[in-house]
Tab-separated table of C-alpha atoms in Angstrom:
chain	number	residue	atom	x	y	z
A	1	MET	CA	-14.887	-88.032	-40.049
A	2	GLN	CA	-11.643	-88.036	-38.070
A	3	GLN	CA	-10.045	-84.745	-37.044
A	4	ASP	CA	-7.299	-84.687	-39.694
A	5	GLY	CA	-9.860	-85.233	-42.437
A	6	LEU	CA	-12.086	-82.569	-40.941
A	7	ILE	CA	-9.217	-80.078	-40.914
A	8	LEU	CA	-8.345	-80.878	-44.523
A	9	GLU	CA	-11.962	-80.339	-45.539
A	10	LEU	CA	-11.992	-77.029	-43.667
A	11	GLN	CA	-8.851	-75.983	-45.502
A	12	LYS	CA	-10.600	-76.767	-48.789
A	13	GLY	CA	-13.432	-74.405	-47.823
A	14	ASN	CA	-16.001	-77.055	-46.885
A	15	GLN	CA	-18.758	-75.259	-44.944
A	16	LYS	CA	-20.006	-78.475	-43.290
A	17	ALA	CA	-16.505	-79.096	-41.936
A	18	PHE	CA	-16.466	-75.544	-40.564
A	19	GLU	CA	-19.823	-76.105	-38.868
A	20	ARG	CA	-18.484	-79.285	-37.254
A	21	ILE	CA	-15.317	-77.482	-36.116
A	22	TYR	CA	-17.533	-74.824	-34.550
A	23	GLN	CA	-19.580	-77.487	-32.739
A	24	LEU	CA	-16.463	-79.186	-31.448
A	25	TYR	CA	-14.470	-76.156	-30.339
A	26	SER	CA	-16.737	-73.157	-29.738
A	27	GLU	CA	-17.585	-73.917	-26.110
A	28	SER	CA	-14.002	-74.345	-24.884
A	29	THR	CA	-12.858	-71.416	-27.027
A	30	TYR	CA	-15.568	-69.236	-25.503
A	31	GLY	CA	-14.320	-70.248	-22.039
A	32	ILE	CA	-10.853	-68.915	-22.772
A	33	ILE	CA	-12.171	-65.720	-24.343
A	34	PHE	CA	-14.535	-65.068	-21.444
A	35	SER	CA	-11.781	-65.716	-18.890
A	36	ILE	CA	-9.700	-62.962	-20.518
A	37	ILE	CA	-12.446	-60.452	-21.312
A	38	GLY	CA	-14.911	-61.107	-18.504
A	39	GLU	CA	-17.994	-59.805	-20.308
A	40	LYS	CA	-20.489	-62.151	-21.946
A	41	ASP	CA	-21.580	-59.945	-24.867
A	42	ILE	CA	-18.074	-58.934	-25.840
A	43	ALA	CA	-16.789	-62.499	-25.410
A	44	GLU	CA	-19.507	-63.752	-27.784
A	45	GLU	CA	-18.550	-61.068	-30.311
A	46	VAL	CA	-14.883	-62.048	-30.086
A	47	LEU	CA	-15.835	-65.731	-30.435
A	48	GLN	CA	-17.532	-64.953	-33.745
A	49	ASP	CA	-14.474	-62.979	-34.866
A	50	VAL	CA	-12.232	-65.903	-33.903
A	51	PHE	CA	-14.221	-68.374	-35.967
A	52	MET	CA	-14.212	-65.982	-38.920
A	53	LYS	CA	-10.413	-65.889	-38.624
A	54	ILE	CA	-10.349	-69.681	-38.471
A	55	TRP	CA	-12.435	-69.839	-41.659
A	56	ASP	CA	-10.366	-67.187	-43.443
A	57	ASN	CA	-6.991	-68.560	-42.348
A	58	ALA	CA	-7.588	-72.317	-42.208
A	59	ASP	CA	-4.955	-72.887	-44.867
A	60	SER	CA	-2.298	-71.361	-42.578
A	61	TYR	CA	-2.701	-74.158	-40.008
A	62	ASP	CA	0.336	-76.447	-40.050
A	63	SER	CA	0.050	-79.678	-38.062
A	64	SER	CA	3.846	-79.919	-37.776
A	65	LYS	CA	3.832	-76.764	-35.638
A	66	GLY	CA	1.237	-77.945	-33.116
A	67	ARG	CA	-2.208	-79.314	-32.490
A	68	PHE	CA	-5.252	-77.790	-34.158
A	69	PHE	CA	-6.853	-76.937	-30.820
A	70	THR	CA	-3.702	-75.065	-29.763
A	71	TRP	CA	-3.836	-73.098	-33.020
A	72	ILE	CA	-7.455	-72.155	-32.320
A	73	LEU	CA	-6.666	-71.157	-28.735
A	74	ASN	CA	-3.809	-68.929	-29.886
A	75	ILE	CA	-6.181	-67.165	-32.274
A	76	ALA	CA	-8.728	-66.784	-29.453
A	77	ARG	CA	-6.160	-65.545	-26.958
A	78	ASN	CA	-4.697	-63.022	-29.378
A	79	ALA	CA	-8.128	-61.752	-30.450
A	80	SER	CA	-9.138	-61.382	-26.790
A	81	ILE	CA	-5.999	-59.476	-25.925
A	82	ASP	CA	-6.449	-57.252	-28.975
A	83	LYS	CA	-9.991	-56.531	-27.807
A	84	ILE	CA	-9.036	-55.571	-24.257
A	85	ARG	CA	-6.257	-53.355	-25.563
A	86	SER	CA	-8.591	-51.589	-28.001
A	87	LYS	CA	-9.640	-47.995	-27.363
A	88	SER	CA	-13.344	-48.820	-27.494
A	89	PHE	CA	-12.969	-51.501	-24.817
A	90	LYS	CA	-10.902	-49.239	-22.574
A	91	ASN	CA	-13.394	-46.386	-22.976
A	92	LYS	CA	-16.275	-48.693	-22.122
A	93	LYS	CA	-14.456	-49.849	-19.003
A	94	GLN	CA	-14.036	-46.239	-17.833
A	95	ASN	CA	-17.784	-45.693	-17.972
A	96	LEU	CA	-18.843	-48.639	-15.814
A	97	ALA	CA	-20.980	-48.168	-12.726
A	98	ALA	CA	-19.300	-48.774	-9.358
A	99	ASP	CA	-21.403	-51.863	-8.575
A	100	ASN	CA	-19.759	-53.688	-11.489
A	101	PHE	CA	-16.255	-53.379	-10.066
A	102	VAL	CA	-16.583	-56.324	-7.692
A	103	ASP	CA	-17.592	-58.643	-10.544
A	104	ILE	CA	-14.764	-57.382	-12.736
A	105	LEU	CA	-12.181	-57.877	-10.015
A	106	GLU	CA	-13.453	-61.367	-9.281
A	107	SER	CA	-13.410	-62.386	-12.949
A	108	LYS	CA	-9.948	-60.920	-13.549
A	109	THR	CA	-8.477	-62.704	-10.542
A	110	ASN	CA	-10.290	-65.986	-11.008
A	111	PHE	CA	-7.262	-67.931	-12.159
A	112	SER	CA	-8.768	-71.335	-11.459
A	113	ALA	CA	-11.704	-70.740	-13.828
A	114	SER	CA	-9.501	-69.481	-16.652
A	115	SER	CA	-6.955	-72.275	-16.347
A	116	ASP	CA	-9.643	-74.929	-16.126
A	117	ALA	CA	-11.367	-73.726	-19.310
A	118	ILE	CA	-9.069	-75.960	-21.370
A	119	GLY	CA	-8.206	-78.506	-18.693
A	120	LEU	CA	-4.882	-76.989	-17.659
A	121	LYS	CA	-5.781	-76.492	-14.000
A	122	LYS	CA	-4.529	-79.909	-12.892
A	123	TYR	CA	-1.158	-79.244	-14.534
A	124	ILE	CA	-0.765	-75.637	-13.444
A	125	GLU	CA	-1.601	-76.515	-9.817
A	126	ILE	CA	1.580	-78.635	-9.727
A	127	LEU	CA	3.750	-75.614	-10.558
A	128	LYS	CA	5.411	-73.334	-8.012
A	129	PRO	CA	3.390	-70.264	-6.947
A	130	VAL	CA	5.613	-67.892	-8.937
A	131	CYS	CA	4.977	-69.949	-12.084
A	132	LYS	CA	1.231	-69.931	-11.462
A	133	LYS	CA	1.272	-66.142	-11.150
A	134	LEU	CA	3.461	-65.659	-14.248
A	135	ILE	CA	1.304	-67.928	-16.401
A	136	ASP	CA	-1.864	-66.270	-15.121
A	137	LEU	CA	-0.639	-62.764	-15.959
A	138	LEU	CA	1.117	-63.534	-19.246
A	139	PHE	CA	-1.200	-66.077	-20.819
A	140	PHE	CA	-4.615	-65.768	-19.226
A	141	LYS	CA	-4.760	-62.049	-18.551
A	142	GLY	CA	-2.741	-60.956	-21.569
A	143	TYR	CA	-0.110	-58.897	-19.748
A	144	THR	CA	3.087	-58.120	-21.592
A	145	GLN	CA	6.343	-59.227	-20.010
A	146	LYS	CA	7.046	-55.605	-19.090
A	147	GLU	CA	3.621	-55.208	-17.446
A	148	THR	CA	4.163	-58.483	-15.585
A	149	ALA	CA	7.547	-57.271	-14.339
A	150	GLU	CA	5.923	-54.093	-13.029
A	151	GLU	CA	3.011	-55.977	-11.446
A	152	LEU	CA	5.293	-58.475	-9.694
A	153	GLU	CA	7.955	-55.842	-8.952
A	154	MET	CA	10.786	-57.882	-10.447
A	155	PRO	CA	13.313	-57.162	-13.193
A	156	LEU	CA	12.177	-57.775	-16.777
A	157	GLY	CA	15.020	-60.240	-17.386
A	158	THR	CA	13.922	-62.265	-14.370
A	159	VAL	CA	10.348	-62.403	-15.690
A	160	LYS	CA	11.612	-63.628	-19.072
A	161	THR	CA	13.884	-66.273	-17.533
A	162	ARG	CA	11.269	-67.530	-15.075
A	163	ASN	CA	8.594	-67.559	-17.774
A	164	ARG	CA	10.785	-69.716	-19.993
A	165	ALA	CA	11.556	-72.058	-17.074
A	166	CYS	CA	7.883	-72.264	-16.068
A	167	ILE	CA	6.718	-73.027	-19.599
A	168	ASN	CA	9.404	-75.704	-19.937
A	169	LYS	CA	8.286	-77.235	-16.625
A	170	LEU	CA	4.648	-77.148	-17.793
A	171	ARG	CA	5.638	-78.841	-21.067
A	172	GLU	CA	7.481	-81.486	-19.080
A	173	ILE	CA	4.455	-82.095	-16.835
A	174	VAL	CA	1.928	-82.206	-19.715
A	175	GLY	CA	4.213	-84.386	-21.820
A	176	ASN	CA	4.286	-87.131	-19.175
């Protein structure tokens, strides 16, 4: 069954189509979730939540607005960011033992692993260093534009303008 047919079957509530979608996309989706959250158990929990959202909201997918995989990744990214912003996640982070801090810092700064999870590394590597940092903070680590401005010590308007320019450059590179 080709992808468009599979998506249509999913939108009709076909459980076999959902199972196939899970087989096709769960591994790469988990990679993105894990790169944002950095904890296996929580990433697996969020993955299940993401696929429940895909099942519940399949009819909201519109192919004219983008690819199906992009739609799934947006759901995964948003669910991951929601999780790390949740009170329970923040409280859990405060109670970690000191020996875990090295692993957390490494996973949070491991830009190459997070960008490679969906094959973007080769495209992002072409970008200027400031674009790499902006994309890492805004899209892979879930920072807001305000938080990014504070982290990079630059005006909010500059972050917004550079982000727009970087995304346009990335679109141009990927489109070729």
